[in-house]
Every structure is written in structure tokens, then in C-alpha cells.
Coordinates of C-alpha atoms and ligand atoms in Angstrom, one line a residue:
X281 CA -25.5 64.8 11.0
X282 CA -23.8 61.9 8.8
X283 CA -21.8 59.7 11.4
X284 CA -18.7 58.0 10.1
X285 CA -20.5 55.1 9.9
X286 CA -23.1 56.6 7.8
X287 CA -20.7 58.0 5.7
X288 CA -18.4 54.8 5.0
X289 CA -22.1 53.3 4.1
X290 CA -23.0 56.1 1.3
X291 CA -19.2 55.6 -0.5
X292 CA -19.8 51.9 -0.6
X293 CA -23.4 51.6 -2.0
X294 CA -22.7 54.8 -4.5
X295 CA -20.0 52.6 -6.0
X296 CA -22.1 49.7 -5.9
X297 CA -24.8 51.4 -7.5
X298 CA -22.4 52.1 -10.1
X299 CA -21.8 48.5 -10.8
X300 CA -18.9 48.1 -8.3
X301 CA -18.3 44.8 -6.3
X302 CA -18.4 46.0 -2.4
X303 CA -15.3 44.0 -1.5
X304 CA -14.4 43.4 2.4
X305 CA -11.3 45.0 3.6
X306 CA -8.4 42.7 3.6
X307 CA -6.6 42.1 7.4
X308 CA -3.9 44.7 8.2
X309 CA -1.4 42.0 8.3
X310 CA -1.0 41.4 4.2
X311 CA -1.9 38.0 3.2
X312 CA 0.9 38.0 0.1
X313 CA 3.4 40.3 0.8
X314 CA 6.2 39.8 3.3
X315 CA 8.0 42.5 2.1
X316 CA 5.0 44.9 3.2
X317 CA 5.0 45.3 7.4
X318 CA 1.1 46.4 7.0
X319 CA -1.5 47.2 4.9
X320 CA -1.2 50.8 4.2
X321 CA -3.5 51.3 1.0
X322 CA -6.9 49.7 -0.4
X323 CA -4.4 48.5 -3.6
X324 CA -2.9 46.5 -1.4
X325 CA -5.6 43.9 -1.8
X326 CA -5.8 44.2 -5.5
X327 CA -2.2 43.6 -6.4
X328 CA -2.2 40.6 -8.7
X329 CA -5.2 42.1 -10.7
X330 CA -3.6 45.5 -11.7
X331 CA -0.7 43.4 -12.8
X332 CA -2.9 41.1 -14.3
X333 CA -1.5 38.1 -12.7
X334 CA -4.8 37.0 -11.4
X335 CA -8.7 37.6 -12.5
X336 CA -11.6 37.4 -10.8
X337 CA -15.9 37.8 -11.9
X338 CA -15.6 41.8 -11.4
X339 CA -13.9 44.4 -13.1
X340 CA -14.9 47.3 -10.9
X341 CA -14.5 46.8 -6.6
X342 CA -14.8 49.5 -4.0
X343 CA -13.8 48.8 -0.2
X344 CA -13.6 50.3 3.0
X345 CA -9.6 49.3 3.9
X346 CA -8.4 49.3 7.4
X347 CA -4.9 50.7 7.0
X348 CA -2.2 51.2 9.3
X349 CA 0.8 53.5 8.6
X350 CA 3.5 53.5 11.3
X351 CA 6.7 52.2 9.9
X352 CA 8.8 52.0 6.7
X353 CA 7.9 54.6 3.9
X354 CA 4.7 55.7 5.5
X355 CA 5.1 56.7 9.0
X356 CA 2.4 58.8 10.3
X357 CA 3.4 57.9 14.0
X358 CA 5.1 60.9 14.7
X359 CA 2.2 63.0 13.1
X360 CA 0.0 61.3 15.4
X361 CA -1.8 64.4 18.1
X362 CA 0.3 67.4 16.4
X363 CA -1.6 67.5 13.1
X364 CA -5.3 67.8 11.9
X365 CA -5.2 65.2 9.6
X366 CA -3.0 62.0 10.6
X367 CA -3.8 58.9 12.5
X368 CA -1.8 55.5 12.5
X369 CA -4.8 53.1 11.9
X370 CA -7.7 55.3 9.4
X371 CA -10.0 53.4 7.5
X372 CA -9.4 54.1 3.6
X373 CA -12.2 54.3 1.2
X374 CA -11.6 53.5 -2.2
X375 CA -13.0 52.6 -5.7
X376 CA -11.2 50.6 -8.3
X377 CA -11.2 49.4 -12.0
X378 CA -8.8 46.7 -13.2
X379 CA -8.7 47.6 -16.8
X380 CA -12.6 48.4 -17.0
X381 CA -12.9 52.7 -17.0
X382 CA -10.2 54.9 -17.1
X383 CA -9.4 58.7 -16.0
X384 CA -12.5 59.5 -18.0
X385 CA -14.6 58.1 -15.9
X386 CA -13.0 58.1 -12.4
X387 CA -13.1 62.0 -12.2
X388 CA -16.7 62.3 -13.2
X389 CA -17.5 59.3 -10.2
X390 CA -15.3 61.2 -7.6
X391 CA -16.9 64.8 -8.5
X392 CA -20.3 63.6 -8.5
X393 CA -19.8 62.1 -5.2
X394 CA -17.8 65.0 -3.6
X395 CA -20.3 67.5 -4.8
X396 CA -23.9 66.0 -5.3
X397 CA -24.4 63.0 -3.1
X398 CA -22.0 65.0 0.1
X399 CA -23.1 68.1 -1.7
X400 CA -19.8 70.0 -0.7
X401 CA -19.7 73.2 -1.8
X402 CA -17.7 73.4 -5.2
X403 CA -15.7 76.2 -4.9
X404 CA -14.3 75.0 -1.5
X405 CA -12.5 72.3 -3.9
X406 CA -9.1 71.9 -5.6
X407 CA -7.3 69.4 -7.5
X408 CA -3.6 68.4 -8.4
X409 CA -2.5 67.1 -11.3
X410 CA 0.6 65.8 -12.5
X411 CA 2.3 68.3 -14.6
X412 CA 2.6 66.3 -18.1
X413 CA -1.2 64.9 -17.4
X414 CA -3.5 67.3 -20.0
X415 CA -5.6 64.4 -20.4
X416 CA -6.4 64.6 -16.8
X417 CA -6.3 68.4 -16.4
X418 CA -8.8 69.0 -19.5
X419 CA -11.5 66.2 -17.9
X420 CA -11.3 68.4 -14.5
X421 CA -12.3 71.3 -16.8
X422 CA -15.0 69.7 -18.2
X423 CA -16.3 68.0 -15.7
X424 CA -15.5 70.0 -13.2
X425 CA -15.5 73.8 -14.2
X426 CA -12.3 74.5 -12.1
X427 CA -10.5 77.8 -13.1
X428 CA -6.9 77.3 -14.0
X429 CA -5.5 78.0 -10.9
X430 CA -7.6 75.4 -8.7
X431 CA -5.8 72.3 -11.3
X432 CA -2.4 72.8 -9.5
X433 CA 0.4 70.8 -11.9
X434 CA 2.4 69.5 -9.9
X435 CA 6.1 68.1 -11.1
X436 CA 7.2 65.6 -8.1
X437 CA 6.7 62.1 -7.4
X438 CA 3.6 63.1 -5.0
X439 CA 1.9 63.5 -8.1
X440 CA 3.4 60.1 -10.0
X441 CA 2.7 57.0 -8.4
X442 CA 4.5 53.5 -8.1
X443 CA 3.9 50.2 -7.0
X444 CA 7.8 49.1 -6.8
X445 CA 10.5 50.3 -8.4
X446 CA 8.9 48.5 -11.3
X447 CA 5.7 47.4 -12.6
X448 CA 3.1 49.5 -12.9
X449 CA 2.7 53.3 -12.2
X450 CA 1.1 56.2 -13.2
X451 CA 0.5 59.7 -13.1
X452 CA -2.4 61.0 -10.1
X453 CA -4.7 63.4 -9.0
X454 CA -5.1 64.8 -5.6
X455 CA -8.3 66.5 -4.3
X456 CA -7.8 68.6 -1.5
X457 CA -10.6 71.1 0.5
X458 CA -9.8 74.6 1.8
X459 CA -11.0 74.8 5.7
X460 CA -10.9 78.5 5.4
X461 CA -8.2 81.2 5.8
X462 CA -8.1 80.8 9.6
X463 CA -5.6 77.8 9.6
X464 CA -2.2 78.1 8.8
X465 CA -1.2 76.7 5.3
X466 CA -1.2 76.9 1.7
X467 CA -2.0 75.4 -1.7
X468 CA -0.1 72.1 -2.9
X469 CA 3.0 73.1 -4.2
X470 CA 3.4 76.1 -2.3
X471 CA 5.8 76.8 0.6
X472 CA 2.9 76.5 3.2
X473 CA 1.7 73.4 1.8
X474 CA 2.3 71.1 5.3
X475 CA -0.3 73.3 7.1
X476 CA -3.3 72.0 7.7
X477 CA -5.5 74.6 5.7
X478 CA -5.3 72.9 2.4
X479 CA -6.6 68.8 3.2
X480 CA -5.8 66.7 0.9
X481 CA -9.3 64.0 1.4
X482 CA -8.7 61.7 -1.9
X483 CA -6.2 60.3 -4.1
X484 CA -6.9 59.0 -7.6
X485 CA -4.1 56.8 -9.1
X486 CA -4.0 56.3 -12.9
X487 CA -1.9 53.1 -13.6
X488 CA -1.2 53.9 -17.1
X489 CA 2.4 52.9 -17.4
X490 CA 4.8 50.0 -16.5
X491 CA 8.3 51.1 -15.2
X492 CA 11.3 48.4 -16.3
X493 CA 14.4 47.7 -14.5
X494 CA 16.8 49.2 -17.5
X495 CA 14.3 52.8 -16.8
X496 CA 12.4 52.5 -20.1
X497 CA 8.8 53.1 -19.5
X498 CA 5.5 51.6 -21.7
X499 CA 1.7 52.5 -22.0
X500 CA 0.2 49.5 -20.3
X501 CA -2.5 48.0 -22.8
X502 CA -4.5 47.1 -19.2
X503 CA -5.3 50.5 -17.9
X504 CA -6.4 50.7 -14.4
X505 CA -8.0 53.0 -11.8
X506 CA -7.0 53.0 -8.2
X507 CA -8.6 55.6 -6.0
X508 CA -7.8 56.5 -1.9
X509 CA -10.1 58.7 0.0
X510 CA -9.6 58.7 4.4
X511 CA -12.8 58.4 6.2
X512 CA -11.7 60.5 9.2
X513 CA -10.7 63.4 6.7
X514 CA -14.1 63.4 4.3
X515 CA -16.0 62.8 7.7
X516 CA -14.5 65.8 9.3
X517 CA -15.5 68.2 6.6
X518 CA -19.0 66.7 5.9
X519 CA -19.6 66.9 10.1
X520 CA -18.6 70.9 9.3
X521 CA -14.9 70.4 11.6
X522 CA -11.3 70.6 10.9
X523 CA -9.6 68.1 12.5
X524 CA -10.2 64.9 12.2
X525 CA -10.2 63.8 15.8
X526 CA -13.3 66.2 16.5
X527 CA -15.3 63.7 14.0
X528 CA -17.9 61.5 16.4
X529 CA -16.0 58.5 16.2
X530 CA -12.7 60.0 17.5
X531 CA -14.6 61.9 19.5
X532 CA -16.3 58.9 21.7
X533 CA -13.0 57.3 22.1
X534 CA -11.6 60.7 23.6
X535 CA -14.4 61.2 25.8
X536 CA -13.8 57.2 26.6
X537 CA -10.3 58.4 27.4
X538 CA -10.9 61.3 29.6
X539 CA -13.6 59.1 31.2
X540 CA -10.8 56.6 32.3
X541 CA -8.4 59.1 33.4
X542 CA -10.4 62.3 34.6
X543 CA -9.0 64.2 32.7
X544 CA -10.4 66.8 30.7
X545 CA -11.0 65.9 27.0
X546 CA -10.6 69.4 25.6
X547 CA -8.0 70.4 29.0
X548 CA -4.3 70.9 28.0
X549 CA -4.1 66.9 28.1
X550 CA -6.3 67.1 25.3
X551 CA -3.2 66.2 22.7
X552 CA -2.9 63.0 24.9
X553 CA -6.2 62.1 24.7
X554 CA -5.7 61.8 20.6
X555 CA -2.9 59.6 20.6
X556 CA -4.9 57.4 23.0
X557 CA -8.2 57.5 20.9
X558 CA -5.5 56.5 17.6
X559 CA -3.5 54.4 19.2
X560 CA -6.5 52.3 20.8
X561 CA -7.7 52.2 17.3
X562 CA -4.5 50.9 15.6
X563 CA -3.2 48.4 18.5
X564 CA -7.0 46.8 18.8
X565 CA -7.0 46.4 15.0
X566 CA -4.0 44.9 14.9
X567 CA -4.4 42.1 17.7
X568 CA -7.7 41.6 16.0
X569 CA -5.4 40.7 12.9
X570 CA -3.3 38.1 14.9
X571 CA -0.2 41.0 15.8
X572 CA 1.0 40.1 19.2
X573 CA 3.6 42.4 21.0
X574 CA 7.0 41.1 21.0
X575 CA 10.2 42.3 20.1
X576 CA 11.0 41.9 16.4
X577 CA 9.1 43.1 13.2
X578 CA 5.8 43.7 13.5
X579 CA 5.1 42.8 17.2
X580 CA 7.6 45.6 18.0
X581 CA 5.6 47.8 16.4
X582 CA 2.5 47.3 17.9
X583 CA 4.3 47.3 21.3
X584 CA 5.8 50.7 20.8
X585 CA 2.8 51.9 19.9
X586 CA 1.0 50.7 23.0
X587 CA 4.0 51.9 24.9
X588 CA 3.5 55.1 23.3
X589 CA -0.1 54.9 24.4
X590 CA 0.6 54.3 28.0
X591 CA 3.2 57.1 28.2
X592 CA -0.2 59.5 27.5
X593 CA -1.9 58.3 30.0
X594 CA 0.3 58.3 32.5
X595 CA 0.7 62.2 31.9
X596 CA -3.1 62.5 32.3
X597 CA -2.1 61.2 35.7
X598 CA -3.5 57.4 35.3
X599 CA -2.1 55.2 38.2
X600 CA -3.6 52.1 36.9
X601 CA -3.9 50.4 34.0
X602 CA -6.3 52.1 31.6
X603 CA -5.9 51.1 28.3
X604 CA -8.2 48.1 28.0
X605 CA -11.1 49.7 29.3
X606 CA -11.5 52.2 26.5
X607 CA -11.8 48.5 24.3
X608 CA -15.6 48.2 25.0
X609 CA -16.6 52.2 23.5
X610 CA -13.8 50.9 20.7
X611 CA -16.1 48.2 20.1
X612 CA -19.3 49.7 20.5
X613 CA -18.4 52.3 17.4
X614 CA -16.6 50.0 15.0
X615 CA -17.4 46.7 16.0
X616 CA -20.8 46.5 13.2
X617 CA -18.5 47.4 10.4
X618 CA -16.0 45.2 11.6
X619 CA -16.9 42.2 13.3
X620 CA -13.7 41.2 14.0
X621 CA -13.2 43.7 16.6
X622 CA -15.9 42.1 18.6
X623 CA -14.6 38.7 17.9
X624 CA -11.7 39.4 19.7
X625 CA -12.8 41.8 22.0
X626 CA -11.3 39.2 25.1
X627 CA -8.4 39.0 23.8
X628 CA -7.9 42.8 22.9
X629 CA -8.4 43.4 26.5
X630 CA -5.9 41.3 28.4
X631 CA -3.4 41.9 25.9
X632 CA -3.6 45.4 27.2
X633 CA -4.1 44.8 30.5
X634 CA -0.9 42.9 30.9
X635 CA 1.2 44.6 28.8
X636 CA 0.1 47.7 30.7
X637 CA 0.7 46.4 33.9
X638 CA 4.2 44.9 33.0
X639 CA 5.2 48.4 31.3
X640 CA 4.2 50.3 34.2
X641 CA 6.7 48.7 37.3
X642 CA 9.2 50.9 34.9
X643 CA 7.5 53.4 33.6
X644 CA 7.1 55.6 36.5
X645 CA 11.3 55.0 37.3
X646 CA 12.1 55.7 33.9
X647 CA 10.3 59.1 33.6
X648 CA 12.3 59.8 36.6
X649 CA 15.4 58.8 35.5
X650 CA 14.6 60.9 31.9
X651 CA 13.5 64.1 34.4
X652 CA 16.6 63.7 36.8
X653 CA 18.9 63.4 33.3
X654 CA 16.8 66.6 32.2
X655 CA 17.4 69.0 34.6
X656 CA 21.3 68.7 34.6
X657 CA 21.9 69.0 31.1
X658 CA 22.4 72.5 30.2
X659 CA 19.4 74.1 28.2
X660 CA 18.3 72.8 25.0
X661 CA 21.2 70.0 25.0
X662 CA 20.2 66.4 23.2
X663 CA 19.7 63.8 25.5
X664 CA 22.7 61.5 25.6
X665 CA 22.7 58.6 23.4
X666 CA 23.9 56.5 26.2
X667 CA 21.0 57.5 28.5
X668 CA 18.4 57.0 25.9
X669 CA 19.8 53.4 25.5
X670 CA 19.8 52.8 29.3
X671 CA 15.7 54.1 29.2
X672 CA 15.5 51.5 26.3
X673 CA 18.3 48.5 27.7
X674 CA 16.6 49.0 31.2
X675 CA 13.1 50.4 31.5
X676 CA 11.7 48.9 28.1
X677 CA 11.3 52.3 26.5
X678 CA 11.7 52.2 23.1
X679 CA 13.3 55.3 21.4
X680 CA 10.5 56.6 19.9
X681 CA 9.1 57.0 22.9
X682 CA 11.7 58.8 24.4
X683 CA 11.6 61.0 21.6
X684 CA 8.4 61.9 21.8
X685 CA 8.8 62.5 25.4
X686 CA 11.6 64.9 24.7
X687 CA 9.8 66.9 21.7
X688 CA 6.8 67.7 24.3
X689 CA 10.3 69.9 26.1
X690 CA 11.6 70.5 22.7
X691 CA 14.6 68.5 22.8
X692 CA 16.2 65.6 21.0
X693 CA 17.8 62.4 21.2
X694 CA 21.7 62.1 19.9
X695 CA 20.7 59.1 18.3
X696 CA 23.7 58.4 16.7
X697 CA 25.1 57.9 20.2
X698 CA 21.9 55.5 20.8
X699 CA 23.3 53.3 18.0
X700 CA 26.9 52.9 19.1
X701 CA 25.8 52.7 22.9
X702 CA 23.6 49.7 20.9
X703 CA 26.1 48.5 18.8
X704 CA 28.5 48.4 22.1
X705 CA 25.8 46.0 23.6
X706 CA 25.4 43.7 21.0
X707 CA 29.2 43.3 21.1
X708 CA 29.8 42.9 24.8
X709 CA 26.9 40.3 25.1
X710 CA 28.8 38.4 21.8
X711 CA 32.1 38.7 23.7
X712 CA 30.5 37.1 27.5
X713 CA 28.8 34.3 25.0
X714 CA 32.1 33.2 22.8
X715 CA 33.9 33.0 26.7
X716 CA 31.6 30.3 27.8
X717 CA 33.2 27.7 26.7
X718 CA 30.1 26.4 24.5
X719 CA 30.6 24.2 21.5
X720 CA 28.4 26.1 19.1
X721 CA 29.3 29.6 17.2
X722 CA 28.0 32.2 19.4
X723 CA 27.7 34.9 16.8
X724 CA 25.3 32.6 15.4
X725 CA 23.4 31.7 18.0
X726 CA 23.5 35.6 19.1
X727 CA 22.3 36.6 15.2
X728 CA 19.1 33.9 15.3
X729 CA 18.4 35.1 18.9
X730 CA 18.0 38.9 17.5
X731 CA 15.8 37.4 14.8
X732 CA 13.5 35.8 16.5
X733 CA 13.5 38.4 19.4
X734 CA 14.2 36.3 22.3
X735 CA 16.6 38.4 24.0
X736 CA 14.8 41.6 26.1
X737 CA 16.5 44.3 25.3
X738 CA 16.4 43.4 21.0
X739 CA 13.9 45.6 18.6
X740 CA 14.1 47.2 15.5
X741 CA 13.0 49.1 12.9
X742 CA 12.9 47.4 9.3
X743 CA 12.6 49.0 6.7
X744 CA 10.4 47.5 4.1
X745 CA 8.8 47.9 0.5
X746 CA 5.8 49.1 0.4
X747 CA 2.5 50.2 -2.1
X748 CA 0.7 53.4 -1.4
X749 CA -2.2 55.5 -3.3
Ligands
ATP107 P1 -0.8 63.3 3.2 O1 -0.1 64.0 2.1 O2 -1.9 64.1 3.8 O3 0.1 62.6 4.2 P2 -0.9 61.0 1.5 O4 -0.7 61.6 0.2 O5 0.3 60.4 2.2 O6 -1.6 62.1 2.5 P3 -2.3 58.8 0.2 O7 -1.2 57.8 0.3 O8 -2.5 59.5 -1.0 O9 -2.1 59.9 1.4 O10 -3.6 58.1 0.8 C1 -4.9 58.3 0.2 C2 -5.8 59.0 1.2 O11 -5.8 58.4 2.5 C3 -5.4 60.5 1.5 O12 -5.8 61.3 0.5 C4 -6.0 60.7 2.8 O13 -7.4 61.1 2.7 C5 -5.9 59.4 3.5 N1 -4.8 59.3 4.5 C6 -3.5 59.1 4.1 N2 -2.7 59.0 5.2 C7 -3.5 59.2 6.3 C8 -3.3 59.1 7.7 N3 -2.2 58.9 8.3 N4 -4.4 59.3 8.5 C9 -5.7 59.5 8.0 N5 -5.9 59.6 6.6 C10 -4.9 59.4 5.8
MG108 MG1 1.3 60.9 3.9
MG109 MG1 -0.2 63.7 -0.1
MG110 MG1 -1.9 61.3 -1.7

């Protein structure tokens, strides 16, 4: 059986064999882009050259792109455990062309690969298009032999792609497999489309127009490719399983995890064990990229997600700090393709370590207090806004985690309450601060201290710009 690692191996050198550049992934934290909170798309890297702002010796590239989608416009957080398909850090495989071969080309590649070198079965295959895109539709025909109805045309922005709200853009393809009437879901563009019958494995982006502030739209003499296909998903299917977390890879880290915790892997904690194998995956990458948990921007992301992380495994009934020694198995499968990871392997671990032994002195009281608030609200009632704040102000639980406590009991947050009981906060502290008699402006000083995160209780989401496939 292919492992992942095989797999990520045959992409790269049947590109390269096809006179692509094998180009390393870029880190997760984007070199050029402050507007971006983390790379979420091979493209990413390749920004300046589909613009044509910048050249370099090769016209074609393929990568293997560590991504990491848990804020802004893609947030697969939430996805994270419940569905077949989504992880918060995946590894991206794509091929590109900056103005080299076009849509005539990049379908023939992606077939041949699918269906001769992984030598899935064709007719377990089906494609979007965008609904204007013959061009595209008529090279699936030929190339391809699909029947009508396996080209779905589809007339929404999943199937029209942009970098911005200007620049480039153009329409795309999706390819998508069919695990088998079994699972619960249906074809792209049908009601049942969310399921997790129909998986969408790879994403071709043809960047054939540019998109101007005053809406007028032009052919783009520069035509470029721009291709997305998840490991986890292509490895799943090619290793004959569903879901992505039974691939080998996922599954070491889950065994890892129900090493540390005795619990069983494939028990009723088994949802747990996922988000622990992902979240591992994406907080390890990201201190290996230089993200340190804090509480602004990006550091508050990574800390929720190890919070998130900890939650699990305090459910699986760990009484001690856990996280860092699932690093080493992290290592161990990942750490060849990326060096990094071993690199800072030292510094991966005690991150963890403390961060799990300062979360859990109120982890344990805050559960309680969340359970005790529980069982006196009457049935199916949203938490109170106020005591979601208190879990966050208090016990260091940011609301996403509370959320996802409460969907596990199907309930909810009133999360309009946690923003005034929030808003209420920020205010009394500006109040106690303009009293003290101090010469400079307190709003101010209050405003640069949110900034730059200094104050406890301070995290936020930002929303930011981002590129996708
Ligand atoms: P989906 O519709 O399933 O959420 P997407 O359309 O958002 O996927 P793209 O932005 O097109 O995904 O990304 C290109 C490819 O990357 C997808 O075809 C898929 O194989 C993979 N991918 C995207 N998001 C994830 C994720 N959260 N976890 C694992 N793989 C992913
Ligand atoms: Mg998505
Ligand atoms: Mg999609
Ligand atoms: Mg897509």
C-alpha cells in the first residue's frame, strides 16, 4: 500500500518528469502578505508570477504546500472530527504554469495522473465545470470520455475563482470521486452536496481573466494554470478508505493519541482522537514556522487551537499533560518531508508542555462551572453570553472552545450577549484607567495594549484577505 509519503513523492516527480520545477513549500506564515493570517493554498507562493510582477528561470513548478485553514474566509476548524474530509493543517499538492500551458494541457496532466499512474477507476470520477466554460467542458470529453452528466456546470463562485477582488481570476474545474452509495451525499450542485459521498480531491484554477475595480473584466494575454489537490483526501481513496483520518499518517498520530491517554482509538472517544491527530499536526507546523501562542492575531489562533486540543483530551480522561508527547510519532512521519519539524522538535515540545500545564489549573474548574451552568438552564436553552465571557474573562477559554463544548450537548452560545458582556469589559477597564489620575490618554494606551495583546483577557478574530484554489 502507497503511504502518504509515497504518494506526495509520485505527484512531485510525475510533474517533474513533465518538465516541472519541484519547488519547496513556502512557511505557513506568508513571507509577503500581511493581509493573509496563513498560507492556505500552493498559489500563495506564486503570487507575483501569475501577476507577472516577478519572473524567475521556470515556467512550470509543482509543490507540496503545507496549508493551514482556521480563520478568515477559510475556516475548517469547526469541520475538524465531524467530517470525512477536513483537517486545519493538510498538505496541498499542486502543479502550476505561469503563462506556459493552458486548460489544454492541465486536464490531460491531472487525468493521466488520476487514472494511469494511481490507476483509479474511471468511472468512479466526476468533474465540475463552470457553466460558461465549453472550452473546458469539450477538453473533459475528449480527454476524458465523461458522459454529459459526470461534467456538472456549475453557475456559482465555487466554480469561478479570485485572487482579490481584483486581479486575476478565472473560471475552474473540480474533480470529485464517488465513495459509493453507502454515505450520505450527493453530486456538486445538488441538495446533498455537503455529504461526504461525493469528495471533491482536486481543484484546477484557470487564471484567464483580470477583474478591475470599475467591474469590467479582460482576457489576460499571460494565461496561467493553478491546480490544488489534498494529500489526505487522494491518499484516502488510493489506501481504498473514506475518511481521511483512517489514511496511515492520521492513523499513527491517533494511535499516538490513544497511546497517551488509554483511550481507545476507534472507542466513542474516537472523534477526540481526530482533532488531536489535526490539531498536533497544525499547532507543531506552526511553531515550526515561528507562531508562538499569545493573544492577538496569529498567536491567538494557534493557542485556541491548542486549547481546543487539550479540551479532547481531557474528555479522554488525561490528568496530565499529553500533548507534547504525541510530537516525537509527529516527527517520526513527517519530519523527512519536512525537516523543519525535526528542527524544532525542542521547541515544539515545551511549548506544549507549558501551555498545557498553565491551561489545565482552569480547565478542570471551568468544565465545571460550564456543567453546573448546564444543568440549570432549562433544555436546549443557549448558554448565557455572560457566562461564556466569564469561561473566556476567567478560565482562559476562548469561545470557540466553548462552542464546541456545547455542540457535543447540542447547544449554543448567545454570542451576541458574549460581545456586549465583552464590550462591557473593555469599557469598565477604560473607565478604572482614565480615574487614575495618569497623565497619558488611557483610551490610547488601552487601544495599543489590545494590539499588542498584553492584557489577559484580549483575543480576537480578524478577518483577513485571503487567496484560495
Ligand atoms: P471543500 O469544498 O471540500 O471544502 P475547497 O473547495 O474549499 O474544498 P480548495 O480551496 O479548492 O478546497 O482547495 C484545493 C484542494 O485542497 C481541495 O480540492 C481538497 O482536496 C483540499 N482541501 C481543501 N480544504 C481542505 C481541508 N480543510 N482539509 C483537507 N484538504 C483540503
Ligand atoms: Mg472548503
Ligand atoms: Mg469545494
Ligand atoms: Mg475547491
Amino acid at each position: 500500500m502507497a503511504s502518504l509519503n509515497d504518494i506526495r513523492s509520485t505527484f512531485l516527480s510525475y510533474f517533474e518528469k513533465n518538465d516541472h520545477r519541484v519547488v519547496d513549500s513556502s512557511p505557513l506564515v506568508p513571507r509577503n502578505d500581511p493581509t493573509l493570517m496563513f498560507t492556505n493554498s500552493g498559489m500563495v507562493q506564486f503570487k507575483n508570477l501569475f501577476t507577472g510582477v516577478e519572473h524567475r528561470d521556470y515556467s512550470r513548478a509543482t509543490t507540496a504546500q503545507k496549508c493551514v485553514r482556521a480563520g478568515g474566509k477559510h475556516n475548517d476548524l469547526d469541520n475538524v472530527g465531524y467530517t470525512a474530509r477536513h483537517h486545519t493543517f493538510f498538505e496541498m499538492l499542486g502543479n502550476f504554469s505561469f503563462g506556459d500551458y493552458f486548460k489544454e494541457q492541465a486536464i490531460p496532466y491531472a487525468w493521466e495522473l488520476l487514472t494511469k499512474e494511481f490507476g483509479i477507476p474511471k468511472d468512479k470520477l466526476l468533474v465540475t465545470v463552470y457553466h460558461t466554460d465549453d472550452e473546458a467542458a469539450d477538453i473533459w470529453k475528449k480527454v476524458a470520455g465523461l458522459p454529459d452528466d459526470k461534467i456538472i456546470r456549475i453557475p456559482t463562485a465555487d466554480n469561478f475563482w479570485q485572487m482579490g477582488p481584483t486581479g486575476p481570476c478565472g473560471p475552474c474545474t473540480e474533480i470529485f470521486y464517488d465513495h459509493g452509495d453507502h454515505i450520505w451525499g450527493g453530486p456538486p450542485g445538488s441538495p446533498e452536496e455537503d455529504g461526504d459521498r461525493f469528495i471533491e480531491i482536486w481543484n484546477l484554477v484557470f487564471m484567464q481573466n483580470e477583474q478591475f475595480e470599475d467591474g469590467s473584466m479582460i482576457e489576460l494575454e499571460m494565461q496561467s494554470i493553478d491546480t490544488g489537490m489534498g494529500l489526505e483526501r487522494i491518499g484516502a481513496l488510493l489506501q481504498g478508505k473514506h475518511d481521511n483520518y483512517d489514511t496511515d499518517l492520521m492513523r499513527a498520530l491517533i494511535e499516538a493519541s490513544a497511546h497517551v491517554t488509554h483511550a481507545d482509538p476507534d472507542g466513542p472517544g474516537n472523534v477526540h482522537h481526530r482533532v488531536i491527530a489535526d490539531h498536533l499536526r497544525s499547532t507543531s507546523f506552526l511553531i515550526a514556522d515561528g507562531v508562538m501562542p499569545s493573544n492577538e492575531g496569529r498567536g491567538y489562533v494557534l493557542r485556541r487551537i491548542m486549547r481546543r486540543a487539550m479540551r479532547h483530551a481531557h474528555l479522554l480522561g488525561a490528568t496530565d499533560p499529553v500533548m507534547h508527547r504525541l510530537v516525537p510519532e509527529l516527527v517520526r512521519q513527517m519530519g523527512q518531508a519536512y525537516p523543519e519539524l525535526g528542527r524544532a522538535q525542542v521547541m515544539i515540545e515545551e511549548t506544549l508542555l507549558t501551555e498545557e500545564t498553565r491551561f489545565k489549573a482552569t480547565l478542570d474548574r471551568g468544565l465545571k462551572l460550564l456543567d453546573d451552568e448546564l444543568s440549570e438552564l432549562p433544555d436546549g436553552a443557549e448558554l448565557p453570553g455572560e457566562t461564556a465571557f466569564r469561561l473566556y474573562d476567567t478560565y482562559g477559554f476562548p469561545l470557540d472552545l466553548t462552542q464546541d463544548a456545547l455542540r457535543e450537548k447540542g447547544r449554543s452560545v448567545d454570542t451576541a450577549g458574549f460581545d456586549s458582556a465583552m464590550a462591557a469589559q473593555k469599557a469598565k477597564a477604560r473607565a478604572a484607567w482614565s480615574g487614575s489620575g495618569e497623565a497619558a490618554d488611557a483610551t490610547v494606551w488601552y487601544d495599543i495594549a489590545e494590539e499588542k495583546g498584553t492584557t489577559e483577557f484580549l483575543g480576537y478574530d480578524t478577518e483577513h484577505a485571503e487567496g484560495q484554489v
